[in-house]
Coordinates of C-alpha atoms in Angstrom, one line a residue:
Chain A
X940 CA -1.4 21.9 -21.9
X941 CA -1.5 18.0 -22.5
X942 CA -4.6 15.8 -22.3
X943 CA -5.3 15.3 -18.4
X944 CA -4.3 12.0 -17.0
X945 CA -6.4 12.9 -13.9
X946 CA -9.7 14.9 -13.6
X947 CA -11.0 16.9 -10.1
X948 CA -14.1 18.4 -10.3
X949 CA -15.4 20.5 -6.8
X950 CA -14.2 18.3 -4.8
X951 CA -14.5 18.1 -0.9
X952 CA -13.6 16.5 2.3
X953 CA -14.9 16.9 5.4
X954 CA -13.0 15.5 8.6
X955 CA -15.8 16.0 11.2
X956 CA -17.2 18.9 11.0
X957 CA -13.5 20.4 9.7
X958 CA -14.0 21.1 6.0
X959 CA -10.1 20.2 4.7
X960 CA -10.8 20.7 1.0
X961 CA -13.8 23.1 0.2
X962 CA -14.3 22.5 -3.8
X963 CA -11.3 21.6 -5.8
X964 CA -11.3 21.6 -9.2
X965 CA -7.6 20.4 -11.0
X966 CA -6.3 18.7 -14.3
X967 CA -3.1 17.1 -13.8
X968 CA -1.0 16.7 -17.5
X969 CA -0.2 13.7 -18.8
X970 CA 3.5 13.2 -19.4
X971 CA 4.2 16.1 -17.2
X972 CA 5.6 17.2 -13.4
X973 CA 2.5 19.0 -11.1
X974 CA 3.4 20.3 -8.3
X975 CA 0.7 20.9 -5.6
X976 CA 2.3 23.5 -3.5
X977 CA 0.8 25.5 -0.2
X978 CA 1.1 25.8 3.1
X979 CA 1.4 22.9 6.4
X980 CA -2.7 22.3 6.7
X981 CA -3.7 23.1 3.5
X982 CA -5.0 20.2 2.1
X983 CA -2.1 18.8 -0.2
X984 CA -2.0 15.2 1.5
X985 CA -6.0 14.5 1.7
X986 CA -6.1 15.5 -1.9
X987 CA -3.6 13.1 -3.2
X988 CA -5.1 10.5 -0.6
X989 CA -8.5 11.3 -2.6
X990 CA -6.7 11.0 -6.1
X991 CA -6.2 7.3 -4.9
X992 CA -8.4 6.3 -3.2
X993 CA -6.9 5.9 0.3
X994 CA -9.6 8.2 1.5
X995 CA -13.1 8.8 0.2
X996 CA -14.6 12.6 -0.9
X997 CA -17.5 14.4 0.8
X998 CA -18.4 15.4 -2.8
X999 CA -17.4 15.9 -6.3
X1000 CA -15.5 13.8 -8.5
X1001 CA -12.6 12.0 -9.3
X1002 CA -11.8 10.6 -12.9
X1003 CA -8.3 8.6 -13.4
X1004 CA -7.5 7.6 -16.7
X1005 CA -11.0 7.9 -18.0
X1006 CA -12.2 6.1 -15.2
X1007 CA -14.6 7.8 -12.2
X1008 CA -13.1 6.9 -9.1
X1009 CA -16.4 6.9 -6.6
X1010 CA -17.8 3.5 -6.0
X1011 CA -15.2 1.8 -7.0
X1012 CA -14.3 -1.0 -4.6
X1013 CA -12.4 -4.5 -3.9
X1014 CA -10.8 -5.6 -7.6
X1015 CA -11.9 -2.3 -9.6
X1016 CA -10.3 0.1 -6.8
X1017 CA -7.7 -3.1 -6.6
X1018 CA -6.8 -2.1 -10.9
X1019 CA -7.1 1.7 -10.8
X1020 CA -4.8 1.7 -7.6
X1021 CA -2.3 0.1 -9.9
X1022 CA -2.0 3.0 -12.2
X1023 CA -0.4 4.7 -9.1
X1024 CA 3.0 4.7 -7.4
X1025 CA 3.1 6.2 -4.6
X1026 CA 6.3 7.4 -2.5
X1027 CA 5.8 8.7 0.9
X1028 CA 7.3 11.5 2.7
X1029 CA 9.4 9.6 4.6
X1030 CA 9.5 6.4 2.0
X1031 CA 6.9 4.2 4.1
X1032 CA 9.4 1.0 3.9
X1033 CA 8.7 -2.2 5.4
X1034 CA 11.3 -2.2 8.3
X1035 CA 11.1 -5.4 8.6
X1036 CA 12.3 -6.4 5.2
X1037 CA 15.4 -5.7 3.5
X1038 CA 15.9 -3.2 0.5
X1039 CA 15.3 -6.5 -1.9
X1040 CA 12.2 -7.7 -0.4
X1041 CA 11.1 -4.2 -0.5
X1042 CA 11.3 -3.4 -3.9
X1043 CA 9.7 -7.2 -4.8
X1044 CA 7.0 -6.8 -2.4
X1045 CA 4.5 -5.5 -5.6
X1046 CA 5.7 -7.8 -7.7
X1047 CA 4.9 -10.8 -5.5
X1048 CA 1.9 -9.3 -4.5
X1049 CA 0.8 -9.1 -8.4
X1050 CA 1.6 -12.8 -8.4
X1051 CA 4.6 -12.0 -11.6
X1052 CA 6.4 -15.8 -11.9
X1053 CA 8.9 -16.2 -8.9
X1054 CA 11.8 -16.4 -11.7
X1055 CA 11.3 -13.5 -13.0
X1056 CA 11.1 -11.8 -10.0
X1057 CA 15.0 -11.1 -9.3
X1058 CA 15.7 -10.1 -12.5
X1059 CA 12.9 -7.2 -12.6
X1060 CA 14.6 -6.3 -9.3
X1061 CA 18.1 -6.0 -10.1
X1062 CA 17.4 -4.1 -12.6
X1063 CA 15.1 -1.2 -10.8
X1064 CA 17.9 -0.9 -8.4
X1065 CA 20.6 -0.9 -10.9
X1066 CA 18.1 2.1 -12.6
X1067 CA 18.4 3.8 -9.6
X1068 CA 21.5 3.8 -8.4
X1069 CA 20.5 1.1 -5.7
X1070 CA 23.5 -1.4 -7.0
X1071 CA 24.9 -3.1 -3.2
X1072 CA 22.0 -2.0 -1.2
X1073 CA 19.8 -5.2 -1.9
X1074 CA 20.5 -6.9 1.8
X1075 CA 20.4 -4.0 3.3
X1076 CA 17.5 -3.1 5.6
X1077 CA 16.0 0.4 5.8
X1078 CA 17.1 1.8 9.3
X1079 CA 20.7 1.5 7.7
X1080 CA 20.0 3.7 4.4
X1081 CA 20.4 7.2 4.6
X1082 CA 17.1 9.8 3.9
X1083 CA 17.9 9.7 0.1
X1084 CA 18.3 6.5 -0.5
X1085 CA 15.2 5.9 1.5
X1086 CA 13.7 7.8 -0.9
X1087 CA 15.5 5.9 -4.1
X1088 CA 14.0 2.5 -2.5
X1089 CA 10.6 3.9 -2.4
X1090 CA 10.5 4.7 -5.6
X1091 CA 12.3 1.6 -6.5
X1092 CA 9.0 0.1 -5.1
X1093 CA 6.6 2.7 -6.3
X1094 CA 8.1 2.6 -10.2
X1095 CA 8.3 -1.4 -10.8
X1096 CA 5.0 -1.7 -11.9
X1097 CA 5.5 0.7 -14.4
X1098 CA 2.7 3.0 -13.4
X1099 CA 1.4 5.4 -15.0
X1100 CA 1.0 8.4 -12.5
X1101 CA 3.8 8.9 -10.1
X1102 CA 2.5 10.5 -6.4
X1103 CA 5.6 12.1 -4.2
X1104 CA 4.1 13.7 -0.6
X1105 CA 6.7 15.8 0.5
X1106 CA 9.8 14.1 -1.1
X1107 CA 12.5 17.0 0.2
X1108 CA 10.8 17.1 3.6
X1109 CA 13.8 16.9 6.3
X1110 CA 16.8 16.3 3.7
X1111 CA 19.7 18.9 3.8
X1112 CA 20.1 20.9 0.6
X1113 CA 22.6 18.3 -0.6
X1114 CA 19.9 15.0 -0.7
X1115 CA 17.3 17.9 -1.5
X1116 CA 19.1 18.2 -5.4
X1117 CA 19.7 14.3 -5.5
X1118 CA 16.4 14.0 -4.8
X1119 CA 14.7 16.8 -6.9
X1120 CA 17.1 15.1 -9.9
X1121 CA 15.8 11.6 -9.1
X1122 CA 12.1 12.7 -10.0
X1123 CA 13.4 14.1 -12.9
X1124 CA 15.0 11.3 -14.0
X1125 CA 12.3 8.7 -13.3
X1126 CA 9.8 11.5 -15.1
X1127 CA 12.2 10.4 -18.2
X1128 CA 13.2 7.1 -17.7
X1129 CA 9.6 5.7 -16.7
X1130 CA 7.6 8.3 -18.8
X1131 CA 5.0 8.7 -16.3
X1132 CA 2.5 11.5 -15.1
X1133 CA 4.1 13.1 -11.8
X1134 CA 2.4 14.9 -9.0
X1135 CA 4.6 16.5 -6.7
X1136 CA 3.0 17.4 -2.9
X1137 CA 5.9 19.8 -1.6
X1138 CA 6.1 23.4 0.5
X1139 CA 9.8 23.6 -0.7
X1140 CA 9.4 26.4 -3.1
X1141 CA 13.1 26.2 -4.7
X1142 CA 12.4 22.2 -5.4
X1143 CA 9.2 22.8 -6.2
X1144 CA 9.8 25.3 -9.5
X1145 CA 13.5 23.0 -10.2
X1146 CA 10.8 20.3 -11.2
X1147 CA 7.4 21.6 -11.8
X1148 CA 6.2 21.6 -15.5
X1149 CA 3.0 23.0 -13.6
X1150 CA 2.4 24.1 -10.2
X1151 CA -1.4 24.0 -8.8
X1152 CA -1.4 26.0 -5.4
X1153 CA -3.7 25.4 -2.7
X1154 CA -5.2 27.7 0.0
X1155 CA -7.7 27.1 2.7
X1156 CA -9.0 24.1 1.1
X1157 CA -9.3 25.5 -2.8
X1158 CA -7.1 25.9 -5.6
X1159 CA -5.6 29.5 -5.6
X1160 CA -3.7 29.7 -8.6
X1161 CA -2.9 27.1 -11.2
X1162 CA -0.7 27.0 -14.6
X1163 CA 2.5 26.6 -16.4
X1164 CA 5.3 27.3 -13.5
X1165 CA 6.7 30.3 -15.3
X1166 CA 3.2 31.8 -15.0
X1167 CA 2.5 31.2 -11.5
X1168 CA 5.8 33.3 -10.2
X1169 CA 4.0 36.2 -12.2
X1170 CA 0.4 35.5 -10.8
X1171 CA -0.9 38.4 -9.3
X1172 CA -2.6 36.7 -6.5
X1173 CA -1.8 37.7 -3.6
X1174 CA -2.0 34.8 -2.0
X1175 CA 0.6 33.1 -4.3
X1176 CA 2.9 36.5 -3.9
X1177 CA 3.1 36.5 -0.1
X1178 CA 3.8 32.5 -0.5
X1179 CA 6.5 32.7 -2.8
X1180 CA 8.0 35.9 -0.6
X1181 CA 7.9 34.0 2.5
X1182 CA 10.0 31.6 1.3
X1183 CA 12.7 33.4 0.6
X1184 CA 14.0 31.5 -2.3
X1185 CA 15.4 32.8 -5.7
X1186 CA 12.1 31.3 -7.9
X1187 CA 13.9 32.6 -10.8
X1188 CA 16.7 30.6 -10.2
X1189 CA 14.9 27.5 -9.7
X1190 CA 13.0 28.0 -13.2
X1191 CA 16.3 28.4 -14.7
X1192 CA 17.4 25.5 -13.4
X1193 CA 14.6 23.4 -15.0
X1194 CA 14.9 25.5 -18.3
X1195 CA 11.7 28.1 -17.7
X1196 CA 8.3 25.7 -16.8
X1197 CA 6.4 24.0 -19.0
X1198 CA 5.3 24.9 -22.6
Chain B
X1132 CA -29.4 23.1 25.9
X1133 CA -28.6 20.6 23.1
X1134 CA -25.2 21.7 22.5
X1135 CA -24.1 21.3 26.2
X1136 CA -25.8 17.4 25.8
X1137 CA -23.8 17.1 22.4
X1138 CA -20.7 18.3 24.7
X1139 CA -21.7 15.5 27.7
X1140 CA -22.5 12.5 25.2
X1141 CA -19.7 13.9 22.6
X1142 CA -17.0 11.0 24.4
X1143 CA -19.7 8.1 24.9
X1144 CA -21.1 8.4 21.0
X1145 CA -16.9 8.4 20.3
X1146 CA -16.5 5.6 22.6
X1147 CA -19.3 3.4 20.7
X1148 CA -18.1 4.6 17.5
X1149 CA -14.7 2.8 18.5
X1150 CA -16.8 0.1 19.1
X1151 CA -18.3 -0.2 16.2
X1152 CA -14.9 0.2 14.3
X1153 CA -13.2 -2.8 15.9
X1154 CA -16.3 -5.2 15.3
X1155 CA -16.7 -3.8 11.8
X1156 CA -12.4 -4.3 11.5
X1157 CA -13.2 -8.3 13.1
X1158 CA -15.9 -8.9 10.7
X1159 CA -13.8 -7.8 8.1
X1160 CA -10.4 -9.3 9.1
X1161 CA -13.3 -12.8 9.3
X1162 CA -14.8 -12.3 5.6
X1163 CA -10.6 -12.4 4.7
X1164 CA -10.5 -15.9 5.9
X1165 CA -12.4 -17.0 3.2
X1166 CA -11.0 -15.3 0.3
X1167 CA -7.7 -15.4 -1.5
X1168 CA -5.7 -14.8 -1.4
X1169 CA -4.8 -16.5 2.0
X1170 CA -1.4 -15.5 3.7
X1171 CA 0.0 -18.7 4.7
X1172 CA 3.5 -17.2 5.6
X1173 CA 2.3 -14.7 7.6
X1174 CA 0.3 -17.0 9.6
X1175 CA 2.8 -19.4 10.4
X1176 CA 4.8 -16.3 11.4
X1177 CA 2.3 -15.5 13.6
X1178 CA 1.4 -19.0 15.2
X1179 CA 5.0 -18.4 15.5
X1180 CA 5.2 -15.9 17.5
X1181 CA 1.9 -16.3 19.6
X1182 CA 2.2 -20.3 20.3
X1183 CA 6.1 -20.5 20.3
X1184 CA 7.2 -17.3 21.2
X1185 CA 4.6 -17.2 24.6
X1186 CA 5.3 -20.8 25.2
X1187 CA 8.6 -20.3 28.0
X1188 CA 6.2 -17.9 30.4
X1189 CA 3.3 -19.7 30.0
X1190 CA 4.5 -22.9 31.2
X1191 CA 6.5 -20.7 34.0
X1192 CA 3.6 -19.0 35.1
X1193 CA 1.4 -22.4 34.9
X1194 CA 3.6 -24.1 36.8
X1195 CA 3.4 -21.8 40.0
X1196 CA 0.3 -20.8 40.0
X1197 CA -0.4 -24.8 40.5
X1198 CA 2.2 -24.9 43.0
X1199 CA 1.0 -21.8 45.1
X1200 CA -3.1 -22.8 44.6
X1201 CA -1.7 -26.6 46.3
X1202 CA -0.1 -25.2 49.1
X1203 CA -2.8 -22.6 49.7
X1204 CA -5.3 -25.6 49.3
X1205 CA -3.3 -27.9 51.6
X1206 CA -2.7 -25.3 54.3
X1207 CA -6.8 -24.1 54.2
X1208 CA -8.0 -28.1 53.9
X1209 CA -5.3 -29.0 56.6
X1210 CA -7.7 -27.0 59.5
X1211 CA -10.2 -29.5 58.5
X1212 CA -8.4 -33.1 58.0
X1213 CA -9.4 -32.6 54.5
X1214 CA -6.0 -32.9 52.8
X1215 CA -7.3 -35.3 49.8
X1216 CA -9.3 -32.8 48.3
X1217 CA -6.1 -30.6 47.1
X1218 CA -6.3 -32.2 44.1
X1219 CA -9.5 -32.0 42.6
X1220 CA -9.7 -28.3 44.1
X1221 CA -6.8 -27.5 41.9
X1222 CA -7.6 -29.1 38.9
X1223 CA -11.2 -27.5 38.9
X1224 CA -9.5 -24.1 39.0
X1225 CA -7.2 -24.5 36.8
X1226 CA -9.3 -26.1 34.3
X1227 CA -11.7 -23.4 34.5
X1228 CA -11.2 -20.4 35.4
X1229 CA -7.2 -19.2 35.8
X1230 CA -6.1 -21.7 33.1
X1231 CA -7.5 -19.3 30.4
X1232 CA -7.8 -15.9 32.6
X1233 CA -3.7 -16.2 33.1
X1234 CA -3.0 -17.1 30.0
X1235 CA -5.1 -15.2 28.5
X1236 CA -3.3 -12.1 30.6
X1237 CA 0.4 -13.4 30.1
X1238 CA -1.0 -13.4 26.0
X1239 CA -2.0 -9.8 26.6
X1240 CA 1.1 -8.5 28.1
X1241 CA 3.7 -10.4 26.0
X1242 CA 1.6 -10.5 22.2
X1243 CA -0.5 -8.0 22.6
X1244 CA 1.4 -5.1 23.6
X1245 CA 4.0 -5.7 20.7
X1246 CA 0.9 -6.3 17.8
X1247 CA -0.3 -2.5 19.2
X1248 CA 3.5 -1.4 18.9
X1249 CA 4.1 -3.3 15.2
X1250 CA 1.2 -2.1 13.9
X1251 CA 0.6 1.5 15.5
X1252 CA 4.8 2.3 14.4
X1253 CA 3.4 0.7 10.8
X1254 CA 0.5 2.8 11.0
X1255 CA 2.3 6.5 11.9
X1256 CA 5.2 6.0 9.6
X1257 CA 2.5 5.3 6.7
X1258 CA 3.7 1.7 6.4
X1259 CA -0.1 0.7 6.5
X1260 CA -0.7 3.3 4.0
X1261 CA 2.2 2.2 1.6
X1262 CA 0.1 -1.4 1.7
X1263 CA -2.7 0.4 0.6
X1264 CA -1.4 2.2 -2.0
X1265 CA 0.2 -1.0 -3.3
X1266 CA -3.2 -2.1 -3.3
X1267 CA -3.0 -4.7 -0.3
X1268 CA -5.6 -4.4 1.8
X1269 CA -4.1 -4.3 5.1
X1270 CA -6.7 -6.0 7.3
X1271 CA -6.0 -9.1 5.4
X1272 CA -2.4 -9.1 4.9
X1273 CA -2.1 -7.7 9.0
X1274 CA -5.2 -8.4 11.0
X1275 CA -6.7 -12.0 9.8
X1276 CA -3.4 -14.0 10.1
X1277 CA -2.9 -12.5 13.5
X1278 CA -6.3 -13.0 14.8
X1279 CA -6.1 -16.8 13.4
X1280 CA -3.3 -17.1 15.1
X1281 CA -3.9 -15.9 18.0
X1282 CA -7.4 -17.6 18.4
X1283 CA -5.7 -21.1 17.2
X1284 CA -2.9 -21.2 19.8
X1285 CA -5.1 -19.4 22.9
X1286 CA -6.5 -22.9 23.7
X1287 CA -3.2 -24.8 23.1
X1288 CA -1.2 -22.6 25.5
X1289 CA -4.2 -23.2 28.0
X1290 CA -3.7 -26.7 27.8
X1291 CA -0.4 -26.4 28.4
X1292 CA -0.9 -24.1 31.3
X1293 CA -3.3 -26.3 33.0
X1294 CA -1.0 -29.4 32.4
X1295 CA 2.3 -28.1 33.7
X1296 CA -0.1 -26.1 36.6
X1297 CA -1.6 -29.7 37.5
X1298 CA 2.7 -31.2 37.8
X1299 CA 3.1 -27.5 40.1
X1300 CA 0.5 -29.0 42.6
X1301 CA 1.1 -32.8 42.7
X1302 CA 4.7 -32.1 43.4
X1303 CA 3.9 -29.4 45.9
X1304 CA 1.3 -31.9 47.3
X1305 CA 3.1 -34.7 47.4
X1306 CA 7.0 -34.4 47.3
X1307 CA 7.1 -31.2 49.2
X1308 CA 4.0 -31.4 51.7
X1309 CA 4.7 -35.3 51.9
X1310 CA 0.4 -35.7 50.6
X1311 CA -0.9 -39.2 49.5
X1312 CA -0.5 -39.2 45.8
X1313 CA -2.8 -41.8 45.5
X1314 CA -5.9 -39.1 47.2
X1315 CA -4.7 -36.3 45.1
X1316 CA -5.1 -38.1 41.7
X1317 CA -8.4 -39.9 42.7
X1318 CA -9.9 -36.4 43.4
X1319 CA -8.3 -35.3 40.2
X1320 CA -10.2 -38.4 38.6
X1321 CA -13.5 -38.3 40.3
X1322 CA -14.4 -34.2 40.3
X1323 CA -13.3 -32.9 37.0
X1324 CA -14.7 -34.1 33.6
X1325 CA -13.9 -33.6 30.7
X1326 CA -16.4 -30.6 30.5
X1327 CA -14.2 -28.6 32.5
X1328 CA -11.4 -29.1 30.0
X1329 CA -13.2 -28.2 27.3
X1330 CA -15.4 -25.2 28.7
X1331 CA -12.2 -24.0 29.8
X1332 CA -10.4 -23.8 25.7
X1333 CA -13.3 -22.4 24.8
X1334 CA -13.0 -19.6 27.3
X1335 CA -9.1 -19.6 26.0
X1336 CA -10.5 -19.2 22.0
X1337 CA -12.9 -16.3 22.9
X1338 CA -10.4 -14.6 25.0
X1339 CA -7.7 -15.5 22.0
X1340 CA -10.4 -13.7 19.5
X1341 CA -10.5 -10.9 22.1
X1342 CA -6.7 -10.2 22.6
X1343 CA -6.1 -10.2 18.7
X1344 CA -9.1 -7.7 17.7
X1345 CA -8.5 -5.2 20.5
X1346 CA -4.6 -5.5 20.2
X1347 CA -4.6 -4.7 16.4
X1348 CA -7.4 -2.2 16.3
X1349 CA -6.1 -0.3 18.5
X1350 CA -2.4 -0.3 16.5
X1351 CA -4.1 0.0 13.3
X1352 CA -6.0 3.4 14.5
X1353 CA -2.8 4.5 16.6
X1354 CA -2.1 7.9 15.6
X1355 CA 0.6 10.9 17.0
X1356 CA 3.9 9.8 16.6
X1357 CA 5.6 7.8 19.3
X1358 CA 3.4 9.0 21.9
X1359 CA 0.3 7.8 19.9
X1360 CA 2.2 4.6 19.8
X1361 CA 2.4 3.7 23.4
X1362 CA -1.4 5.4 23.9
X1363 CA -2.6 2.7 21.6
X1364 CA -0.4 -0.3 23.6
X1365 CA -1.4 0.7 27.1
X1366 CA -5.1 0.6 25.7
X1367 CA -4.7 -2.7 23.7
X1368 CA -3.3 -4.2 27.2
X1369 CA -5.9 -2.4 29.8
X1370 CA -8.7 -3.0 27.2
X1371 CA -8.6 -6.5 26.4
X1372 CA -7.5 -7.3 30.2
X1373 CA -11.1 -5.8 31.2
X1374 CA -12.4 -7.7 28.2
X1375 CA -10.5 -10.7 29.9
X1376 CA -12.7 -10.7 33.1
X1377 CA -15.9 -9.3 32.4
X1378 CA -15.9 -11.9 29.5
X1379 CA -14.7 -14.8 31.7
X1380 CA -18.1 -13.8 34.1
X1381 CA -20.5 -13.6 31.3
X1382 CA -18.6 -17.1 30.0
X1383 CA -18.8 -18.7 33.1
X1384 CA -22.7 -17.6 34.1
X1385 CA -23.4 -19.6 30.6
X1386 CA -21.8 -22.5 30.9
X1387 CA -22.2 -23.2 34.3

């Protein structure tokens, strides 16, 4: 496996007195797709939340890029937020602005020179397949292009890590590929670190270099793709039954999991 | 024994955590006032929409409340030949006390309610999270212009109110109930100062202040979907209407 881009170490989170995550301990690779599988209530969204920063542990640690993520605050948590993109589940745009205010919303924020501004953003969209959609507003784009725009938004920064919660969440099988391929592609075209939050078992092995899964707050099982299918844990058995997908398929698809 | 007392006080120690939360979330969106980077856009948006966008029912409401508190005034003061005193007795209460109450209300239903629905429908389809993870801290970019805003134009629309409230009476007074305009605005003149004015926009500011940190709290913790969208609107309005009056008592016992 690569270096890790991004350390856990037992971490935990507490809602209350509901423990969500109850010691997690993960190394996401550099350069390559992770995909955080397990079930609805697991834990997958608190612990990308943790990763950056949108919600504070109970315990352990967090190291990003060689950099411990507790006690960071305003302009430190402000620099290591930037390493991230993030694209929600169902894209998180501002409704009130168009597809081209959108994508330019980071790069006005980050004060880049007004005239370079609409250059930067032609392009992302032209990257992505976005060409035409620039005055459009987001009720009138359809789920997948929703989700082309977020990462439109997510990617201009050029970060280095890549978040996706749930990307195929509510898409027909259709938008499901286009979207599966569109992670792909920005995993080449932007050479970034991915994690992938998903409970879609077939997307989830057509992308993953590795696959961490989490149960009841923990990581069950955790390695190359290819190895997880054959884990013996029971845990990750009756998962990847339930779902009633052809895995091997899936790994075919992506050419047998990471190296 | 203790848990049932953790189970009694569980909703009043939640009910001054929320508290808390919204005067922590007002210090906070106060301390972004003062540091950059300032959002000028989105607080001329929001002047905008508060002043501009409030001003139509404002003045509509202003104007009859003046016109029904004259002809109540001229009907009671008419039992006891005392028809001159309509118009101080109008401008006192208008001045003081449902100037900035009734705007302060029409504010609520008309800006309040839709901050709670912008930012509770930001909040549940992770639109305030997106900001976040863009590293924008949403208080500043949402809350402070909004609560500027809002606490700016409060005392202007009261002005307004009382103004076009004061034109209500005098030509209920005097064109329709045929009253000595000369009485009415001598009364005007010789009870109210300019005290009453002024007590009465700084009622206005507090209850401006008021509106704006309840409305947007209680969008920015909305939660639920659609449902959790309306729950956090109904409270921003009920909230900050109590707010309204038991403030305007506490106001009033101070500066009076």
């Amino acid at each position: 496996m690569p270096d890790p881009i991004l350390t856990v170490r037992d971490v935990r989170k507490s809602f209350g007195e509901y423990e969500v995550l109850k010691g997690v301990d993960l190394d996401v690779a550099e350069g390559r797709i992770t995909v955080i599988i397990g079930g609805s209530g697991s834990g997958k969204t608190v612990l990308v939340k943790l990763m950056i920063g949108l919600l504070t542990p109970t315990g352990g640690e967090i190291v990003v890029d060689g950099e411990r993520l507790a006690g960071l605050q305003g302009q430190a948590l402000t620099r290591l937020r930037s390493k991230f993109g993030m694209v929600f589940q169902q894209a998180a745009l501002f409704d009130s602005m168009t597809v081209y205010e959108n994508v330019a919303f980071p790069l006005v924020e980050r004060r880049v020179p007004r005239r370079e501004i609409p250059a930067r953003v032609a392009n992302q969209l032209r990257v992505l397949g976005l060409q035409g959609a620039e005055r459009k507003f987001p009720a009138e784009l359809s789920g997948g292009m929703r989700k082309r725009v977020g990462l439109a938004r997510a990617a201009i920064l050029n970060p280095k890590i890549m978040i996706y919660d749930e990307p195929t969440t509510g898409l027909d099988p259709v938008t499901t590929r286009q979207v599966d391929e569109m992670i792909l592609e920005a995993q080449e075209k932007f050479h970034v670190t991915s994690i992938v939050i998903s409970h879609d078992m077939a997307s989830a092995f057509r992308i993953a270099d590795y696959v961490a899964f989490v149960y009841e707050g923990r990581i069950a099982a955790y390695g190359a793709a290819a190895d997880i299918v054959r884990s013996e844990n029971p845990r990750v058995q009756e998962f990847l039954r339930s779902s009633g997908v052809s895995i091997d398929a899936a790994l075919a698809s992506k050419g047998g999991g990471a190296a | 024994m203790s848990r049932a007392l953790k189970v009694l006080a569980a909703p009043l120690i939640a009910r001054i955590e929320d508290v808390g939360r919204m005067v922590l979330m007002f210090l906070g969106a106060l301390a972004w006032l003062f540091r950059p980077p300032f959002r000028t856009m989105n607080f001329v948006h929001a002047l905008h929409f508060v002043g501009v966008g409030s001003l139509f029912i404002v003045l509509l409401t202003g104007t009859f409340t003046g016109a029904v508190l004259a002809l109540q005034a001229q009907h009671a003061f008419h039992m006891f030949n005392a028809e001159s005193m309509v118009g101080g007795t109008v401008a006192l209460s208008l001045a003081r006390e449902l100037g900035p109450v009734l705007t302060a209300l029409m504010v609520t239903a008309r800006v309040g309610s839709a901050m709670a629905t912008e930012l509770g429908t930001m909040r549940v389809t992770e639109q305030i999270d997106a900001l976040e993870a863009l590293a924008v801290n949403p208080v500043q970019y949402l809350v402070t212009p909004r609560l500027l805003a809002t606490t700016v134009m409060m005392p202007l629309l009261n002005a307004a109110f009382v103004f076009v409230g004061m034109i209500g009476a005098w030509v209920v007074s005097t064109v329709i109930l045929n009253g000595d305009p000369g009485f009415f605005m001598n009364k005007v003149i010789t009870w109210s100062e300019a005290a009453d004015l002024i007590n009465g926009m700084v009622k206005a500011l507090v209850f401006g202040t008021i509106v704006a940190t309840v409305s947007c709290y209680r969008g920015f913790h909305a939660g639920g979907g659609a449902r959790g969208v309306g729950l956090a609107t109904t409270q921003a309005v009920v909230t900050s209407s109590i707010l309204i009056f038991v403030g305007d008592y506490f106001l009033t016992l101070a500066m009076y």
